[in-house]
mmCIF file with all atom_site columns, C-alpha atoms in Angstrom:
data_model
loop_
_atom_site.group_PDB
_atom_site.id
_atom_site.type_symbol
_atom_site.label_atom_id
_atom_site.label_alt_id
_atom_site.label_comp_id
_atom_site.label_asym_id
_atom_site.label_entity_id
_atom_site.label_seq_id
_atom_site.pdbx_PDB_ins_code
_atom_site.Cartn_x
_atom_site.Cartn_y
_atom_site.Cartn_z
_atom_site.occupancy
_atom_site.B_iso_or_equiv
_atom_site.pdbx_formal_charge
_atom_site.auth_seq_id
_atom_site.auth_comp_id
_atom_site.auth_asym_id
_atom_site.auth_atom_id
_atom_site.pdbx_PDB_model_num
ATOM 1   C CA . UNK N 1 1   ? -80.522 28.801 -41.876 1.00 0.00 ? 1   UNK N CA 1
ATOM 2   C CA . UNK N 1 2   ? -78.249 28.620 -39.182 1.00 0.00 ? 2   UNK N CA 1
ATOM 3   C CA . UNK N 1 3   ? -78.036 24.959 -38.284 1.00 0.00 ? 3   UNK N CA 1
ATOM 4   C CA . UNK N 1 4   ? -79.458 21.978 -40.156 1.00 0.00 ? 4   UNK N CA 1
ATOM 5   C CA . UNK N 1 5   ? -81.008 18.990 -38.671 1.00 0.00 ? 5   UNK N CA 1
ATOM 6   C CA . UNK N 1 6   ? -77.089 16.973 -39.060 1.00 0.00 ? 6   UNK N CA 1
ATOM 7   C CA . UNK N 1 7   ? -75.706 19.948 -37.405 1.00 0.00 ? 7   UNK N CA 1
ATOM 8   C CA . UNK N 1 8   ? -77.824 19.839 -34.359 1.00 0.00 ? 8   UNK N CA 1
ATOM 9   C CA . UNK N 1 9   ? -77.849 15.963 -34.121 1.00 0.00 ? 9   UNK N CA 1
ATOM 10  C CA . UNK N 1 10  ? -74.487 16.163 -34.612 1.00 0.00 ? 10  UNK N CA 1
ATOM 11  C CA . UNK N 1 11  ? -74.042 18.825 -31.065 1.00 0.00 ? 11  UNK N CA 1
ATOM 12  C CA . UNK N 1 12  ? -76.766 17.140 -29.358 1.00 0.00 ? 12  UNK N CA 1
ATOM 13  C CA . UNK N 1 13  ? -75.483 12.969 -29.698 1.00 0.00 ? 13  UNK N CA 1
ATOM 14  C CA . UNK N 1 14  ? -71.541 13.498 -30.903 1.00 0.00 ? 14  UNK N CA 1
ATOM 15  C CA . UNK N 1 15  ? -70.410 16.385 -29.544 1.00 0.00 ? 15  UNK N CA 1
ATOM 16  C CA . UNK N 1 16  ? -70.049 15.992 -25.613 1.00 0.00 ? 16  UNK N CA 1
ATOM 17  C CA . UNK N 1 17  ? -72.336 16.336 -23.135 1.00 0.00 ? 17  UNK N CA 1
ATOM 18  C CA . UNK N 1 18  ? -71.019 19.430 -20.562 1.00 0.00 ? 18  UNK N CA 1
ATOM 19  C CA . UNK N 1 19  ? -73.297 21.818 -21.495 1.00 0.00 ? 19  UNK N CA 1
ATOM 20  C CA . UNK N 1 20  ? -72.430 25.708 -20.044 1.00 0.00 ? 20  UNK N CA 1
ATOM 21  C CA . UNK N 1 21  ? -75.721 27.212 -19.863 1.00 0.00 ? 21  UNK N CA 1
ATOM 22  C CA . UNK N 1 22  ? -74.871 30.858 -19.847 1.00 0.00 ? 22  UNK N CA 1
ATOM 23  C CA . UNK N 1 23  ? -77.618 33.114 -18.468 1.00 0.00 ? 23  UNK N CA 1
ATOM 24  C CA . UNK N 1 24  ? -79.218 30.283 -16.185 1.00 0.00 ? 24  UNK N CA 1
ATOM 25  C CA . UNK N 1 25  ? -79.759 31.260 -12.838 1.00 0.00 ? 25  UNK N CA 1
ATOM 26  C CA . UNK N 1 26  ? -81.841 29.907 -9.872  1.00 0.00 ? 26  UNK N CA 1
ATOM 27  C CA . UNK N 1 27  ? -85.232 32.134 -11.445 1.00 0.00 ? 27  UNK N CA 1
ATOM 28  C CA . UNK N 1 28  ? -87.621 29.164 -12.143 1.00 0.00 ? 28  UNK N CA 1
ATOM 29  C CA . UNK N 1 29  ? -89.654 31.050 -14.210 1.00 0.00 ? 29  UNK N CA 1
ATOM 30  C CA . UNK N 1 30  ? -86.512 32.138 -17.468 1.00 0.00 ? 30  UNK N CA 1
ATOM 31  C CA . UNK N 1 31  ? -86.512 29.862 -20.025 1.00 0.00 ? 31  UNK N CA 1
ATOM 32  C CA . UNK N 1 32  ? -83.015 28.827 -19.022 1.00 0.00 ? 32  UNK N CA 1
ATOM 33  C CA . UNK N 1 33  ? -84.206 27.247 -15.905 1.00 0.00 ? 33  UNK N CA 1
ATOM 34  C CA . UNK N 1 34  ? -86.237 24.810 -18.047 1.00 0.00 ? 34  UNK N CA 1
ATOM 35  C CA . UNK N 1 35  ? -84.471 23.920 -20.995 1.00 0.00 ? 35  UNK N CA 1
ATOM 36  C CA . UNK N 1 36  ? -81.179 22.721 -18.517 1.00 0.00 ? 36  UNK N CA 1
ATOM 37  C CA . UNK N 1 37  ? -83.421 21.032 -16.350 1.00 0.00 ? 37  UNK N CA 1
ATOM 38  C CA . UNK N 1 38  ? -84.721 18.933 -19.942 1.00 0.00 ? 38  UNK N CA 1
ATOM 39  C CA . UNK N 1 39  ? -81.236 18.835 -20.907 1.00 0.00 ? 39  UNK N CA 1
ATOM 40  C CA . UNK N 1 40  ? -80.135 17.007 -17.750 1.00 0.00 ? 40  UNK N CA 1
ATOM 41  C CA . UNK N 1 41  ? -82.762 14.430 -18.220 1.00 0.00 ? 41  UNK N CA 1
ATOM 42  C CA . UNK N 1 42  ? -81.327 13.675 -21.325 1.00 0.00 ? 42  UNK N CA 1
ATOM 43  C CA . UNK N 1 43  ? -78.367 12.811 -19.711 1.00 0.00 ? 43  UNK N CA 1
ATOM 44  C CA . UNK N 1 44  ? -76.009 16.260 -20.315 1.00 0.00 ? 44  UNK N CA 1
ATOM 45  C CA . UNK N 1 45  ? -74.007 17.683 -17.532 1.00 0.00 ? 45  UNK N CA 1
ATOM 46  C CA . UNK N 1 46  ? -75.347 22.031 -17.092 1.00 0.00 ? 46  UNK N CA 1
ATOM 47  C CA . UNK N 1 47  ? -72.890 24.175 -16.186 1.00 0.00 ? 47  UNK N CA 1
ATOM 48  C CA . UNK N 1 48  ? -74.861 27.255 -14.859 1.00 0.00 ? 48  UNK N CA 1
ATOM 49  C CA . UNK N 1 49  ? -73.098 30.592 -16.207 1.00 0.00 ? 49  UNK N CA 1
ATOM 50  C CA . UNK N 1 50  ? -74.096 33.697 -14.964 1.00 0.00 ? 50  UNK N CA 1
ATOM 51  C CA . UNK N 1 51  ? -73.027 36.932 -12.966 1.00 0.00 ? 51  UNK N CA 1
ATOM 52  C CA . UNK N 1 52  ? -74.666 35.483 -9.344  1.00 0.00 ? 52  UNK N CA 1
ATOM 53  C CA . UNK N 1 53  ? -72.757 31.838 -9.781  1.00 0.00 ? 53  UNK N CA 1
ATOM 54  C CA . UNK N 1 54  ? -76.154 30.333 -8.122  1.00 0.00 ? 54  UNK N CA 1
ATOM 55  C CA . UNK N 1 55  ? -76.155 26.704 -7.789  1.00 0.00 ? 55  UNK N CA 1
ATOM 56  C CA . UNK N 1 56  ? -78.976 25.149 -9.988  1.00 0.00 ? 56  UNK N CA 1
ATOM 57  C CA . UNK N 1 57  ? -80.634 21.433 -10.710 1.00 0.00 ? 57  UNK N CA 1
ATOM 58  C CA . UNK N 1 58  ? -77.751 20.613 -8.005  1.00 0.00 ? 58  UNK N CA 1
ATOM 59  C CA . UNK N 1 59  ? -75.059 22.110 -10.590 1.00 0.00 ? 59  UNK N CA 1
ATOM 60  C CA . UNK N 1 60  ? -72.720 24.408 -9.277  1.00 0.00 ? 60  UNK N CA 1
ATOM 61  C CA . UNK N 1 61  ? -72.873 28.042 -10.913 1.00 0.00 ? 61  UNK N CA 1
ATOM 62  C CA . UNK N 1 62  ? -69.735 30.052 -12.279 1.00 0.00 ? 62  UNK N CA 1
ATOM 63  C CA . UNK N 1 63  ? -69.350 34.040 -13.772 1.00 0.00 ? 63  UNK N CA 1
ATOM 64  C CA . UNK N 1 64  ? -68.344 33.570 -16.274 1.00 0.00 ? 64  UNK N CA 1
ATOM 65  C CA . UNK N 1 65  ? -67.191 31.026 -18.973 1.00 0.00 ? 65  UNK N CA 1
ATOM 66  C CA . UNK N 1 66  ? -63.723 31.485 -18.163 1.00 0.00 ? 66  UNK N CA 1
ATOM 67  C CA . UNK N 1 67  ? -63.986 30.699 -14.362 1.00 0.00 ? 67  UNK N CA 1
ATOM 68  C CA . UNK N 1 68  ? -64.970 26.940 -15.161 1.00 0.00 ? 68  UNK N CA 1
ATOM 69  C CA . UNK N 1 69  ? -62.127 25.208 -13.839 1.00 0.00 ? 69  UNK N CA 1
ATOM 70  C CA . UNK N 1 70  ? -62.646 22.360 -16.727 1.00 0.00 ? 70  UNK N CA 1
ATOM 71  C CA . UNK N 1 71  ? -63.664 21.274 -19.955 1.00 0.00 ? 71  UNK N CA 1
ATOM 72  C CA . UNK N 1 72  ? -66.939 22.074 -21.888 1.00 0.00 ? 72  UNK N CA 1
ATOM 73  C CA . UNK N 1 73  ? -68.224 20.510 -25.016 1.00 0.00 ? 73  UNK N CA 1
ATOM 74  C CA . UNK N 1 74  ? -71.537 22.561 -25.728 1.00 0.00 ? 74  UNK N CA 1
ATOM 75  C CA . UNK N 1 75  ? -72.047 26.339 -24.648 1.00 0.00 ? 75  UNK N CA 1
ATOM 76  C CA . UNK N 1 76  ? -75.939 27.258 -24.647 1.00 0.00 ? 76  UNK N CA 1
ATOM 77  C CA . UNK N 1 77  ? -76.180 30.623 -24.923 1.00 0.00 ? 77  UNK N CA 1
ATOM 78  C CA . UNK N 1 78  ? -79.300 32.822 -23.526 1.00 0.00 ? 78  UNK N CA 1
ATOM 79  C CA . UNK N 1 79  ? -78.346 36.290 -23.425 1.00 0.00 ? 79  UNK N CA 1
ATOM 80  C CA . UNK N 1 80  ? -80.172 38.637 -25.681 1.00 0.00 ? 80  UNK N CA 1
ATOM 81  C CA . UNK N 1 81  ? -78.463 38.637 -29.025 1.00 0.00 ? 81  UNK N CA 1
ATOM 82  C CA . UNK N 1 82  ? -76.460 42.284 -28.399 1.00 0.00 ? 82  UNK N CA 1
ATOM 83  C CA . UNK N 1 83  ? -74.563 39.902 -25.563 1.00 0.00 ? 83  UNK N CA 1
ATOM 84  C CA . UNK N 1 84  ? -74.770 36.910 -27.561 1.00 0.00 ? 84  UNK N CA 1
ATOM 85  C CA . UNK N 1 85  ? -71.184 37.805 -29.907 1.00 0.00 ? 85  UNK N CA 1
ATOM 86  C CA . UNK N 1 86  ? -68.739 37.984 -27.083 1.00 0.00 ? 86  UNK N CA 1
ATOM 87  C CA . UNK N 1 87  ? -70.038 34.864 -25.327 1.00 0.00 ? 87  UNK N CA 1
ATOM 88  C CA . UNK N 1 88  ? -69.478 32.901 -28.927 1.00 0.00 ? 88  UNK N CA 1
ATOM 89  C CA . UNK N 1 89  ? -65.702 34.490 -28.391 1.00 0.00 ? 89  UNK N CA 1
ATOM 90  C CA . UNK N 1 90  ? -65.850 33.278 -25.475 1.00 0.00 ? 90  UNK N CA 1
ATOM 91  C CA . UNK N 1 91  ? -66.456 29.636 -26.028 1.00 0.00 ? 91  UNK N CA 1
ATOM 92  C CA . UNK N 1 92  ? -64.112 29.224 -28.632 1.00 0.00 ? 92  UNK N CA 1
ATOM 93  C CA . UNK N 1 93  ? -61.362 30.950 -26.257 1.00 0.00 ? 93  UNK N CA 1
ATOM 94  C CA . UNK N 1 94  ? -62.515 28.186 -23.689 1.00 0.00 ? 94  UNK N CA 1
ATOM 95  C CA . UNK N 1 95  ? -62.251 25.604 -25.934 1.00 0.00 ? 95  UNK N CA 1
ATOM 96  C CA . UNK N 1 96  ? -65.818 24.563 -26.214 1.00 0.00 ? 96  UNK N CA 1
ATOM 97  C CA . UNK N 1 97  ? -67.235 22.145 -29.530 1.00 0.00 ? 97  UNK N CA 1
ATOM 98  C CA . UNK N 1 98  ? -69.987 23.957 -30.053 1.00 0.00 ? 98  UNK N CA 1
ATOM 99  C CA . UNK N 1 99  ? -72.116 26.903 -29.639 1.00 0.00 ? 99  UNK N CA 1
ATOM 100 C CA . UNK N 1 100 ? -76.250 27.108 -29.293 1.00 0.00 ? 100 UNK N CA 1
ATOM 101 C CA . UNK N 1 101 ? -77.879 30.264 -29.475 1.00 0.00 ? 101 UNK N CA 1
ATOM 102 C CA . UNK N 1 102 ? -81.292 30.026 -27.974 1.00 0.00 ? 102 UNK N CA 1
ATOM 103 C CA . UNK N 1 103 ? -84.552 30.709 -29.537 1.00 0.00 ? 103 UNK N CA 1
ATOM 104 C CA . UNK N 1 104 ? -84.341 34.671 -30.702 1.00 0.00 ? 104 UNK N CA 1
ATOM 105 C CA . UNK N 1 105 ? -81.031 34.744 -29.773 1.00 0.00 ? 105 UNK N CA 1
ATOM 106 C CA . UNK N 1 106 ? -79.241 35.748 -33.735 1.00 0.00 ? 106 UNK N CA 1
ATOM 107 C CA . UNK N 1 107 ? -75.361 37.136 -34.302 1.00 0.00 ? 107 UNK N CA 1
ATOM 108 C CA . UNK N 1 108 ? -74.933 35.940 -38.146 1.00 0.00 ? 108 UNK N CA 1
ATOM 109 C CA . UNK N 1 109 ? -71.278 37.831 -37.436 1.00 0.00 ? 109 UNK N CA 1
ATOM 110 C CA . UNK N 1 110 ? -71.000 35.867 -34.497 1.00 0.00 ? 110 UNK N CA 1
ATOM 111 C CA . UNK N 1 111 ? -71.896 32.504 -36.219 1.00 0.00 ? 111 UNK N CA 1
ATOM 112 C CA . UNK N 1 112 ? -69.262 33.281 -38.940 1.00 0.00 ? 112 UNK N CA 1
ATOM 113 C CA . UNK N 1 113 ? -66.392 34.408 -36.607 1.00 0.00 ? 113 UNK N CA 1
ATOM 114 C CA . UNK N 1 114 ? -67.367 30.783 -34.320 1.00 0.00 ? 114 UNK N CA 1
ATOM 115 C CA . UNK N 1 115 ? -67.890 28.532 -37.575 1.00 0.00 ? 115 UNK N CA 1
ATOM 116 C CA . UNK N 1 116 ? -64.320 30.048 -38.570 1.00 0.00 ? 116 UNK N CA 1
ATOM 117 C CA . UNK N 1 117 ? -62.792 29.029 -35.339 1.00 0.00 ? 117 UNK N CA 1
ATOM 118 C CA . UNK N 1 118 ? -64.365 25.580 -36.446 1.00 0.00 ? 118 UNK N CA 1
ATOM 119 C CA . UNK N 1 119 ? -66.916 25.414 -33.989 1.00 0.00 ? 119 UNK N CA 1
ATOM 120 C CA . UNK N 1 120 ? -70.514 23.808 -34.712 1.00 0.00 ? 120 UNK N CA 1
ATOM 121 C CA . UNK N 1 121 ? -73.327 26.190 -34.277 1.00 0.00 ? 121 UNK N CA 1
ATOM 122 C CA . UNK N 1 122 ? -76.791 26.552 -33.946 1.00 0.00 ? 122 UNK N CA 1
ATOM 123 C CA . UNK N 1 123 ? -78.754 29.914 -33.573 1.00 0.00 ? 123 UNK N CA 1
ATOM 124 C CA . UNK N 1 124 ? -82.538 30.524 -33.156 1.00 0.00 ? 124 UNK N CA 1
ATOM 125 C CA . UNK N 1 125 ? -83.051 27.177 -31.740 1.00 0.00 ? 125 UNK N CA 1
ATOM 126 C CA . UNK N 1 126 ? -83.980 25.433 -28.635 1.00 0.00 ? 126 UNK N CA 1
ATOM 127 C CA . UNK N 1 127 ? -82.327 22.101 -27.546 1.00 0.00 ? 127 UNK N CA 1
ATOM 128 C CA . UNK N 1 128 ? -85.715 20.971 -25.517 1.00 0.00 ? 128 UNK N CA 1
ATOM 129 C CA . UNK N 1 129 ? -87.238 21.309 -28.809 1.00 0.00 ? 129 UNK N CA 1
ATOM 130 C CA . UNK N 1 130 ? -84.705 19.499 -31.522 1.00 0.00 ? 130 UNK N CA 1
ATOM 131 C CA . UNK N 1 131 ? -83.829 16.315 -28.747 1.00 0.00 ? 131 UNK N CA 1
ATOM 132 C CA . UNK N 1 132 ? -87.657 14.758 -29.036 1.00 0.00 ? 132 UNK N CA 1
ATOM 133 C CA . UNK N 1 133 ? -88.155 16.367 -32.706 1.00 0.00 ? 133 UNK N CA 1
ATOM 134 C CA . UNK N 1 134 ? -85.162 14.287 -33.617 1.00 0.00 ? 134 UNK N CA 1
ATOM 135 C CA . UNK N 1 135 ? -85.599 11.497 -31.843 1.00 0.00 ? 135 UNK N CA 1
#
């Protein structure tokens, strides 16, 4: 398994709470769009990442990872899982805490390589989900 229940508490209460959502753009109807909008209520900063930069939930969007001109703690990852590996690279060359692949989103080599770096990480899961589950 690629994230136990301290693991995600841990990313979800201790970690920081500027999330880069990478693949959320203004389309109300990708998961993305919903999950940041739940993650905001639960008091985290989104960071939309994606090619078209669009502003969303009054956030706004950048590129890529690297054009954030600041710090992020948590990068939520929902590109398909061929994409997923250089975005984990990514976030550790940003300086992120901690990555979160979405639901169906799976890079074991990817979750080595970040775990290495001595990032937390989370794959196949869905922050909207673990945040009530966990209470």
């Amino acid at each position: 398994m690629y994230g136990d229940d301290a693991t995600i508490r841990r990313i979800l209460t201790e970690l920081g709470d500027t999330w880069a959502v990478v693949g959320l753009s203004a389309n109300e109807r990708r998961a993305a769009y919903g999950v940041s909008r739940v993650l905001q209520r639960f008091g985290k900063r989104i960071v939309p990442v994606h090619p078209k930069a669009e502003t969303v939930h009054g956030e706004r969007g950048y590129a890529s990872l690297a054009d954030i001109p600041f710090d992020v703690d948590v990068v939520d990852v929902f590109v398909n899982s061929e994409l997923a590996g250089p975005v984990a690279d990514e976030a550790v060359v940003k300086g992120a805490r901690a990555v979160w692949f979405q639901l169906g989103v799976v890079d074991p080599a990817a979750y080595e390589r970040t775990r290495t770096a001595g990032l937390e990480m989370v794959m196949d899961r869905c922050p909207a989900i673990e945040i009530p589950r966990l209470g």
